[in-house]
Amino acid sequence: MTEHDIAVIAGDGIGPEVTREAMKVLDATAEVFGFRTRRTVYPFGTDHYLATKEIFPDAAFSEVKQKHAIFLGAIGDPRVPVGLIEYGVIARMRFDLDLYVNLRPVKLYDEAFCPLKDKKCADVDMVIIRENTEDAYTGSHGFTHKGHANEVAVQTMVYTRGGVERVIRYGFDLARTRPRKQLTLIDKANAVRAQDLWTRTFADVAKEYPDIKTDHAYIDAACMWMVKNPEWFDVAVTTNLFGDIITDLGAMIQGGMGIAASGNLHPGSVSLFEPIHGSAPKHAGKNVSSPVAAVMAVSMMLDYLGEKQASVAVESCVADLLRSKRIKGVHTGAHPTNEVGDLISAEIRARASAAV
Ligand code: IPM
Ligand code: MG
């Protein structure tokens, strides 16, 4: 029996409760689809930092590197300086494990969830690929005359030909697997001149994919089109920072942060799966947060681990439970957190026993 070795970092705020539900669903799929998971739980996050001053020790990091996949609940807590735990945990994994693709599907499962007028499920079905190792996130930064009236703050945006090319290539390959075969480049090369590297690399790589229809939008216009005509997008590839921003917008048009999931991938190596939402400290421990995004991250993780049937089963059970209103919604307070994982797991098991 295949065994998948998974690191689990539940993290901060609502992270532990949504992770608990996601793991229930993972267990149900393992049982039904005949594989095993070996899970190692790591305590990293703000509580652990406050108690021990430890963020992500090197020994644990080396261990995590050996796993097949990592599941992360959420990271971030206002009790510690901004960015400390984010950079020490999530960003460290993205950069040091070279997880260069941040895959963020934006798919509407029930038109009732869409805040846009007259949009159907078929109109909102795209994948945003966010470059995940460069840009303002890894450019150097600094301050001079700190605290003075003439203080200067600098942050550089870094793009490398190799870094840009590999993520664009991933975009073309993904577009090829989808019926519409379309890839849109989203950038701001008209103002951020260094992004001309994206323009040129996209054009070069496109020559190798004559079967893929290419398109381009500046990030500001892309935000507008995504709200006005989301049906124009199939696969889109963009920079790290723009990808961060536009995928929150994407999450809203598919129903909100309670449903949006992502995979941070280095194809062929250990990769990380997480809901897009943050740690929402004010809702922590109240059993009001939607674990559906975390469950959808499990579906993405299963797909990555080669458990395709299990992945599809999770996605279709969630979609059906949402459409039939058995899960009452994905906004905060819509449905008690602890019941959602039970409902999805029960549905997965019920379908399996009906099929035999
Ligand atoms: C995300 C988050 C992170 C990011 C934060 C927590 C650093 O917003 O994964 O989208 O900006 O990448
Ligand atoms: Mg974000």
CSV table of C-alpha atoms and ligand atoms in Angstrom, one decimal:
chain,number,residue,atom,x,y,z
A,1,MET,CA,0.0,0.0,0.0
A,2,THR,CA,1.4,3.4,-0.9
A,3,GLU,CA,2.3,5.5,2.0
A,4,HIS,CA,2.5,9.3,1.8
A,5,ASP,CA,4.8,11.1,4.2
A,6,ILE,CA,3.3,14.4,5.1
A,7,ALA,CA,4.5,17.3,7.3
A,8,VAL,CA,1.6,19.1,9.0
A,9,ILE,CA,2.0,22.6,10.4
A,10,ALA,CA,-1.4,23.8,11.7
A,11,GLY,CA,0.1,27.2,12.5
A,12,ASP,CA,-1.7,30.3,14.0
A,13,GLY,CA,-5.2,31.5,14.6
A,14,ILE,CA,-7.8,29.4,12.9
A,15,GLY,CA,-5.0,27.2,11.4
A,16,PRO,CA,-5.4,24.4,13.9
A,17,GLU,CA,-9.2,24.1,13.6
A,18,VAL,CA,-9.3,24.1,9.8
A,19,THR,CA,-6.3,21.7,9.7
A,20,ARG,CA,-8.1,19.3,12.0
A,21,GLU,CA,-11.1,19.2,9.6
A,22,ALA,CA,-8.8,18.8,6.6
A,23,MET,CA,-7.1,15.9,8.2
A,24,LYS,CA,-10.4,14.2,8.8
A,25,VAL,CA,-11.1,14.3,5.1
A,26,LEU,CA,-7.6,13.1,4.3
A,27,ASP,CA,-8.2,10.1,6.6
A,28,ALA,CA,-11.5,9.3,4.9
A,29,THR,CA,-9.9,9.3,1.4
A,30,ALA,CA,-7.0,7.1,2.6
A,31,GLU,CA,-9.5,4.6,3.9
A,32,VAL,CA,-11.7,4.7,0.8
A,33,PHE,CA,-9.0,4.9,-1.9
A,34,GLY,CA,-6.5,2.5,-0.3
A,35,PHE,CA,-3.4,4.4,0.7
A,36,ARG,CA,-1.8,5.4,3.9
A,37,THR,CA,-0.4,8.7,5.2
A,38,ARG,CA,2.4,9.0,7.7
A,39,ARG,CA,2.0,12.4,9.3
A,40,THR,CA,4.5,14.4,11.3
A,41,VAL,CA,3.0,17.3,13.2
A,42,TYR,CA,5.2,20.4,13.7
A,43,PRO,CA,4.2,23.0,16.3
A,44,PHE,CA,5.7,26.0,14.5
A,45,GLY,CA,3.8,29.3,14.6
A,46,THR,CA,3.4,32.2,17.0
A,47,ASP,CA,2.4,30.3,20.2
A,48,HIS,CA,5.5,28.1,19.8
A,49,TYR,CA,7.7,31.1,19.1
A,50,LEU,CA,6.4,33.0,22.2
A,51,ALA,CA,6.9,29.9,24.3
A,52,THR,CA,10.4,28.9,23.0
A,53,LYS,CA,11.8,31.8,20.8
A,54,GLU,CA,12.1,29.1,18.1
A,55,ILE,CA,10.7,29.8,14.7
A,56,PHE,CA,11.7,26.9,12.4
A,57,PRO,CA,14.8,25.1,13.6
A,58,ASP,CA,17.2,23.9,10.9
A,59,ALA,CA,16.9,20.2,12.1
A,60,ALA,CA,13.1,20.3,11.6
A,61,PHE,CA,13.6,22.1,8.3
A,62,SER,CA,15.9,19.3,7.0
A,63,GLU,CA,13.3,16.7,8.1
A,64,VAL,CA,10.4,18.5,6.3
A,65,LYS,CA,12.6,18.6,3.2
A,66,GLN,CA,12.5,14.8,3.1
A,67,LYS,CA,8.7,14.6,3.1
A,68,HIS,CA,6.4,14.1,0.1
A,69,ALA,CA,4.2,17.0,0.9
A,70,ILE,CA,3.6,19.7,3.5
A,71,PHE,CA,0.2,20.8,4.7
A,72,LEU,CA,0.0,24.3,6.3
A,73,GLY,CA,-3.1,25.7,8.1
A,74,ALA,CA,-2.4,29.5,8.4
A,75,ILE,CA,0.4,31.8,9.6
A,76,GLY,CA,0.4,35.3,11.1
A,77,ASP,CA,-0.4,36.8,14.5
A,78,PRO,CA,-0.5,40.4,15.7
A,79,ARG,CA,1.3,39.6,19.0
A,80,VAL,CA,4.7,39.4,17.2
A,81,PRO,CA,6.4,41.8,14.8
A,82,VAL,CA,4.9,41.9,11.3
A,83,GLY,CA,6.4,39.4,8.9
A,84,LEU,CA,8.5,37.6,11.5
A,85,ILE,CA,6.7,34.3,11.5
A,86,GLU,CA,5.5,34.7,7.9
A,87,TYR,CA,9.1,35.0,6.7
A,88,GLY,CA,10.3,32.4,9.2
A,89,VAL,CA,7.8,29.7,8.2
A,90,ILE,CA,5.8,30.1,5.0
A,91,ALA,CA,8.3,32.3,3.1
A,92,ARG,CA,11.2,30.2,4.2
A,93,MET,CA,9.6,27.0,2.8
A,94,ARG,CA,8.7,28.8,-0.4
A,95,PHE,CA,12.2,30.1,-1.0
A,96,ASP,CA,14.4,27.4,0.6
A,97,LEU,CA,12.5,24.5,-0.9
A,98,ASP,CA,12.4,26.5,-4.2
A,99,LEU,CA,8.6,26.1,-4.5
A,100,TYR,CA,8.5,28.3,-7.6
A,101,VAL,CA,4.9,27.7,-8.7
A,102,ASN,CA,2.1,29.0,-6.6
A,103,LEU,CA,-1.0,27.4,-8.1
A,104,ARG,CA,-4.2,29.1,-7.3
A,105,PRO,CA,-7.4,27.8,-9.0
A,106,VAL,CA,-10.3,30.1,-9.1
A,107,LYS,CA,-13.4,28.0,-9.7
A,108,LEU,CA,-17.0,28.8,-8.9
A,109,TYR,CA,-18.9,25.7,-7.6
A,110,ASP,CA,-22.3,27.4,-7.1
A,111,GLU,CA,-23.4,30.6,-8.7
A,112,ALA,CA,-25.1,31.6,-5.5
A,113,PHE,CA,-21.5,32.2,-4.1
A,114,CYS,CA,-20.5,34.7,-6.8
A,115,PRO,CA,-20.8,38.4,-5.9
A,116,LEU,CA,-20.8,39.3,-9.6
A,117,LYS,CA,-24.1,39.8,-11.3
A,118,ASP,CA,-25.3,37.2,-13.9
A,119,LYS,CA,-22.1,35.1,-13.7
A,120,LYS,CA,-22.5,31.3,-14.0
A,121,CYS,CA,-20.2,28.6,-12.8
A,122,ALA,CA,-18.8,28.2,-16.3
A,123,ASP,CA,-17.8,31.9,-16.3
A,124,VAL,CA,-15.4,31.5,-13.3
A,125,ASP,CA,-13.0,28.7,-14.0
A,126,MET,CA,-9.4,29.8,-14.2
A,127,VAL,CA,-6.0,29.0,-12.7
A,128,ILE,CA,-3.7,31.8,-11.6
A,129,ILE,CA,-0.1,30.8,-11.5
A,130,ARG,CA,1.8,33.1,-9.2
A,131,GLU,CA,5.6,33.1,-9.4
A,132,ASN,CA,6.7,32.2,-5.9
A,133,THR,CA,10.4,32.8,-5.3
A,134,GLU,CA,11.3,36.2,-6.7
A,135,ASP,CA,10.0,39.8,-7.0
A,136,ALA,CA,9.7,42.2,-4.1
A,137,TYR,CA,9.4,39.1,-1.8
A,138,THR,CA,13.1,38.3,-2.2
A,139,GLY,CA,14.7,41.5,-3.3
A,140,SER,CA,16.9,43.2,-0.8
A,141,HIS,CA,15.5,46.0,1.3
A,142,GLY,CA,16.8,48.6,3.7
A,143,PHE,CA,16.2,51.9,5.4
A,144,THR,CA,18.5,54.8,5.8
A,145,HIS,CA,18.0,57.7,8.3
A,146,LYS,CA,15.6,55.4,10.1
A,147,GLY,CA,13.1,57.3,12.3
A,148,HIS,CA,14.1,60.7,10.8
A,149,ALA,CA,12.0,63.0,8.7
A,150,ASN,CA,14.1,62.3,5.7
A,151,GLU,CA,14.0,58.5,6.1
A,152,VAL,CA,14.5,56.5,2.9
A,153,ALA,CA,13.1,53.0,2.4
A,154,VAL,CA,14.1,50.8,-0.5
A,155,GLN,CA,12.9,47.4,-1.7
A,156,THR,CA,14.0,45.9,-4.9
A,157,MET,CA,12.1,43.6,-7.2
A,158,VAL,CA,14.2,40.8,-8.5
A,159,TYR,CA,13.5,38.7,-11.7
A,160,THR,CA,15.8,36.2,-13.2
A,161,ARG,CA,15.6,34.8,-16.7
A,162,GLY,CA,15.6,31.3,-15.3
A,163,GLY,CA,13.0,32.0,-12.6
A,164,VAL,CA,10.7,33.7,-15.0
A,165,GLU,CA,11.1,31.1,-17.8
A,166,ARG,CA,10.4,28.1,-15.6
A,167,VAL,CA,7.1,29.5,-14.3
A,168,ILE,CA,6.0,30.7,-17.7
A,169,ARG,CA,6.8,27.2,-19.1
A,170,TYR,CA,4.7,25.7,-16.3
A,171,GLY,CA,1.9,27.9,-17.4
A,172,PHE,CA,2.1,26.8,-21.0
A,173,ASP,CA,2.2,23.1,-19.9
A,174,LEU,CA,-0.8,23.6,-17.7
A,175,ALA,CA,-2.8,25.5,-20.4
A,176,ARG,CA,-2.1,22.5,-22.7
A,177,THR,CA,-4.0,20.2,-20.3
A,178,ARG,CA,-7.1,22.3,-20.3
A,179,PRO,CA,-9.8,22.5,-23.0
A,180,ARG,CA,-9.5,26.2,-23.8
A,181,LYS,CA,-5.7,26.1,-24.1
A,182,GLN,CA,-5.2,29.7,-23.3
A,183,LEU,CA,-2.5,31.5,-21.3
A,184,THR,CA,-2.6,35.1,-20.2
A,185,LEU,CA,0.5,37.0,-19.0
A,186,ILE,CA,-0.3,39.5,-16.3
A,187,ASP,CA,2.3,42.2,-15.6
A,188,LYS,CA,3.0,45.9,-15.3
A,189,ALA,CA,5.9,46.1,-17.8
A,190,ASN,CA,4.7,49.5,-18.9
A,191,ALA,CA,5.6,51.0,-15.5
A,192,VAL,CA,7.8,48.4,-13.8
A,193,ARG,CA,10.4,48.3,-16.7
A,194,ALA,CA,12.3,45.4,-15.3
A,195,GLN,CA,9.2,43.3,-16.1
A,196,ASP,CA,10.2,43.6,-19.8
A,197,LEU,CA,12.0,40.4,-19.0
A,198,TRP,CA,8.6,38.8,-18.5
A,199,THR,CA,7.4,40.2,-21.9
A,200,ARG,CA,10.4,38.9,-23.8
A,201,THR,CA,10.5,35.5,-22.0
A,202,PHE,CA,6.8,34.9,-22.6
A,203,ALA,CA,7.2,35.7,-26.3
A,204,ASP,CA,10.2,33.3,-26.6
A,205,VAL,CA,8.5,30.4,-24.8
A,206,ALA,CA,5.2,30.9,-26.7
A,207,LYS,CA,7.0,29.9,-29.9
A,208,GLU,CA,7.4,26.4,-28.5
A,209,TYR,CA,3.7,26.2,-27.8
A,210,PRO,CA,1.9,27.1,-31.1
A,211,ASP,CA,-1.2,25.3,-29.9
A,212,ILE,CA,-1.7,27.6,-27.0
A,213,LYS,CA,-3.6,30.9,-27.5
A,214,THR,CA,-1.7,33.7,-25.7
A,215,ASP,CA,-3.1,36.9,-24.2
A,216,HIS,CA,-1.7,39.8,-22.1
A,217,ALA,CA,-3.2,42.1,-19.5
A,218,TYR,CA,-1.6,44.7,-17.3
A,219,ILE,CA,-2.3,44.0,-13.7
A,220,ASP,CA,-4.6,47.0,-13.2
A,221,ALA,CA,-6.7,46.0,-16.2
A,222,ALA,CA,-6.6,42.4,-15.2
A,223,CYS,CA,-8.3,43.3,-11.9
A,224,MET,CA,-11.0,45.1,-13.9
A,225,TRP,CA,-11.5,42.2,-16.3
A,226,MET,CA,-11.6,39.7,-13.6
A,227,VAL,CA,-14.6,41.4,-12.1
A,228,LYS,CA,-16.2,42.4,-15.4
A,229,ASN,CA,-15.5,39.4,-17.6
A,230,PRO,CA,-13.9,36.5,-15.5
A,231,GLU,CA,-14.8,34.2,-18.4
A,232,TRP,CA,-12.0,35.7,-20.4
A,233,PHE,CA,-9.4,33.9,-18.2
A,234,ASP,CA,-8.3,30.3,-18.5
A,235,VAL,CA,-4.7,30.0,-17.2
A,236,ALA,CA,-2.8,33.2,-16.2
A,237,VAL,CA,0.8,33.6,-15.1
A,238,THR,CA,2.0,36.6,-13.1
A,239,THR,CA,4.7,37.9,-10.7
A,240,ASN,CA,4.8,37.1,-7.0
A,241,LEU,CA,3.3,40.3,-5.6
A,242,PHE,CA,0.7,40.8,-8.3
A,243,GLY,CA,-0.2,37.1,-7.9
A,244,ASP,CA,-0.7,37.6,-4.2
A,245,ILE,CA,-3.1,40.4,-4.7
A,246,ILE,CA,-5.1,39.2,-7.7
A,247,THR,CA,-5.7,35.8,-6.0
A,248,ASP,CA,-7.5,37.4,-3.1
A,249,LEU,CA,-9.7,39.1,-5.7
A,250,GLY,CA,-10.0,35.7,-7.4
A,251,ALA,CA,-11.0,34.1,-4.1
A,252,MET,CA,-13.8,36.6,-3.7
A,253,ILE,CA,-15.4,35.8,-7.1
A,254,GLN,CA,-15.4,32.1,-6.3
A,255,GLY,CA,-17.1,32.6,-2.9
A,256,GLY,CA,-14.6,34.0,-0.6
A,257,MET,CA,-11.5,33.2,1.5
A,258,GLY,CA,-13.4,30.3,3.0
A,259,ILE,CA,-13.0,28.2,-0.2
A,260,ALA,CA,-9.8,29.2,-1.9
A,261,ALA,CA,-6.8,26.9,-1.8
A,262,SER,CA,-3.3,26.8,-3.2
A,263,GLY,CA,-0.4,24.6,-3.9
A,264,ASN,CA,3.2,25.8,-3.6
A,265,LEU,CA,5.0,23.5,-6.0
A,266,HIS,CA,8.4,22.4,-7.0
A,267,PRO,CA,7.3,19.8,-9.6
A,268,GLY,CA,8.9,16.5,-8.7
A,269,SER,CA,9.9,17.5,-5.1
A,270,VAL,CA,8.3,18.2,-1.8
A,271,SER,CA,5.5,20.7,-2.2
A,272,LEU,CA,3.3,22.7,0.2
A,273,PHE,CA,-0.5,23.0,0.3
A,274,GLU,CA,-2.5,25.6,2.1
A,275,PRO,CA,-5.7,27.5,2.2
A,276,ILE,CA,-5.2,31.1,0.8
A,277,HIS,CA,-6.8,32.7,3.8
A,278,GLY,CA,-4.9,34.0,6.7
A,279,SER,CA,-5.0,33.1,10.4
A,280,ALA,CA,-8.0,35.3,11.3
A,281,PRO,CA,-7.0,35.6,15.0
A,282,LYS,CA,-10.3,37.1,16.0
A,283,HIS,CA,-12.1,34.0,14.9
A,284,ALA,CA,-9.6,31.5,16.4
A,285,GLY,CA,-11.1,28.7,18.5
A,286,LYS,CA,-14.7,29.8,18.0
A,287,ASN,CA,-15.6,27.0,15.6
A,288,VAL,CA,-17.0,29.5,13.1
A,289,SER,CA,-14.4,29.4,10.3
A,290,SER,CA,-14.9,27.6,7.0
A,291,PRO,CA,-12.5,24.6,6.7
A,292,VAL,CA,-13.5,24.2,3.1
A,293,ALA,CA,-10.4,26.0,1.8
A,294,ALA,CA,-8.2,23.7,3.8
A,295,VAL,CA,-10.1,20.7,2.5
A,296,MET,CA,-9.7,22.0,-1.1
A,297,ALA,CA,-5.9,22.2,-0.3
A,298,VAL,CA,-6.1,18.5,0.7
A,299,SER,CA,-7.7,17.8,-2.7
A,300,MET,CA,-4.8,19.7,-4.4
A,301,MET,CA,-2.3,17.8,-2.3
A,302,LEU,CA,-3.8,14.4,-3.2
A,303,ASP,CA,-3.6,15.3,-6.9
A,304,TYR,CA,0.0,16.2,-6.5
A,305,LEU,CA,0.7,12.9,-4.6
A,306,GLY,CA,-0.8,11.0,-7.5
A,307,GLU,CA,-4.0,10.1,-5.8
A,308,LYS,CA,-6.1,11.5,-8.6
A,309,GLN,CA,-9.3,9.7,-7.9
A,310,ALA,CA,-9.2,10.7,-4.2
A,311,SER,CA,-8.5,14.3,-5.2
A,312,VAL,CA,-11.5,14.4,-7.6
A,313,ALA,CA,-13.7,12.7,-5.0
A,314,VAL,CA,-12.9,15.4,-2.4
A,315,GLU,CA,-13.6,18.2,-4.9
A,316,SER,CA,-16.9,16.8,-6.2
A,317,CYS,CA,-18.2,15.9,-2.7
A,318,VAL,CA,-17.5,19.5,-1.5
A,319,ALA,CA,-19.1,20.9,-4.7
A,320,ASP,CA,-22.2,18.8,-4.2
A,321,LEU,CA,-22.5,19.5,-0.5
A,322,LEU,CA,-22.3,23.2,-1.2
A,323,ARG,CA,-24.8,23.1,-4.1
A,324,SER,CA,-27.3,21.1,-2.0
A,325,LYS,CA,-26.7,23.5,0.9
A,326,ARG,CA,-25.8,20.6,3.2
A,327,ILE,CA,-22.7,22.7,3.9
A,328,LYS,CA,-24.5,26.0,4.6
A,329,GLY,CA,-21.8,28.3,3.2
A,330,VAL,CA,-18.2,29.2,3.3
A,331,HIS,CA,-18.4,32.6,5.0
A,332,THR,CA,-17.5,32.9,8.7
A,333,GLY,CA,-20.3,31.6,10.9
A,334,ALA,CA,-22.1,29.8,8.0
A,335,HIS,CA,-21.6,26.3,9.4
A,336,PRO,CA,-19.8,25.1,12.6
A,337,THR,CA,-16.2,24.2,11.6
A,338,ASN,CA,-16.2,20.8,13.3
A,339,GLU,CA,-19.3,19.6,11.4
A,340,VAL,CA,-17.9,20.4,7.9
A,341,GLY,CA,-15.1,17.9,8.0
A,342,ASP,CA,-17.5,15.2,9.3
A,343,LEU,CA,-20.0,15.9,6.5
A,344,ILE,CA,-17.4,15.7,3.8
A,345,SER,CA,-15.8,12.6,5.2
A,346,ALA,CA,-19.2,10.9,5.6
A,347,GLU,CA,-20.1,11.8,2.0
A,348,ILE,CA,-16.8,10.3,0.7
A,349,ARG,CA,-17.4,7.1,2.6
A,350,ALA,CA,-21.1,6.9,1.6
A,351,ARG,CA,-20.3,7.3,-2.1
A,352,ALA,CA,-17.6,4.6,-1.8
A,353,SER,CA,-20.0,2.1,-0.1
A,354,ALA,CA,-22.8,2.9,-2.7
A,355,ALA,CA,-20.3,2.2,-5.5
A,356,VAL,CA,-19.5,-1.4,-4.3
B,1,IPM,C1,-0.4,34.5,0.8
B,1,IPM,C2,-0.1,35.4,2.0
B,1,IPM,C3,1.4,35.5,2.2
B,1,IPM,C4,2.0,36.2,1.0
B,1,IPM,C5,1.7,36.3,3.5
B,1,IPM,C6,1.2,35.6,4.7
B,1,IPM,C7,3.2,36.5,3.6
B,1,IPM,O1,-0.8,36.6,1.8
B,1,IPM,O2,0.1,33.3,0.8
B,1,IPM,O3,-1.0,34.9,-0.2
B,1,IPM,O4,2.0,37.4,0.8
B,1,IPM,O5,2.4,35.5,0.1
B,2,MG,MG,-2.0,36.7,0.0
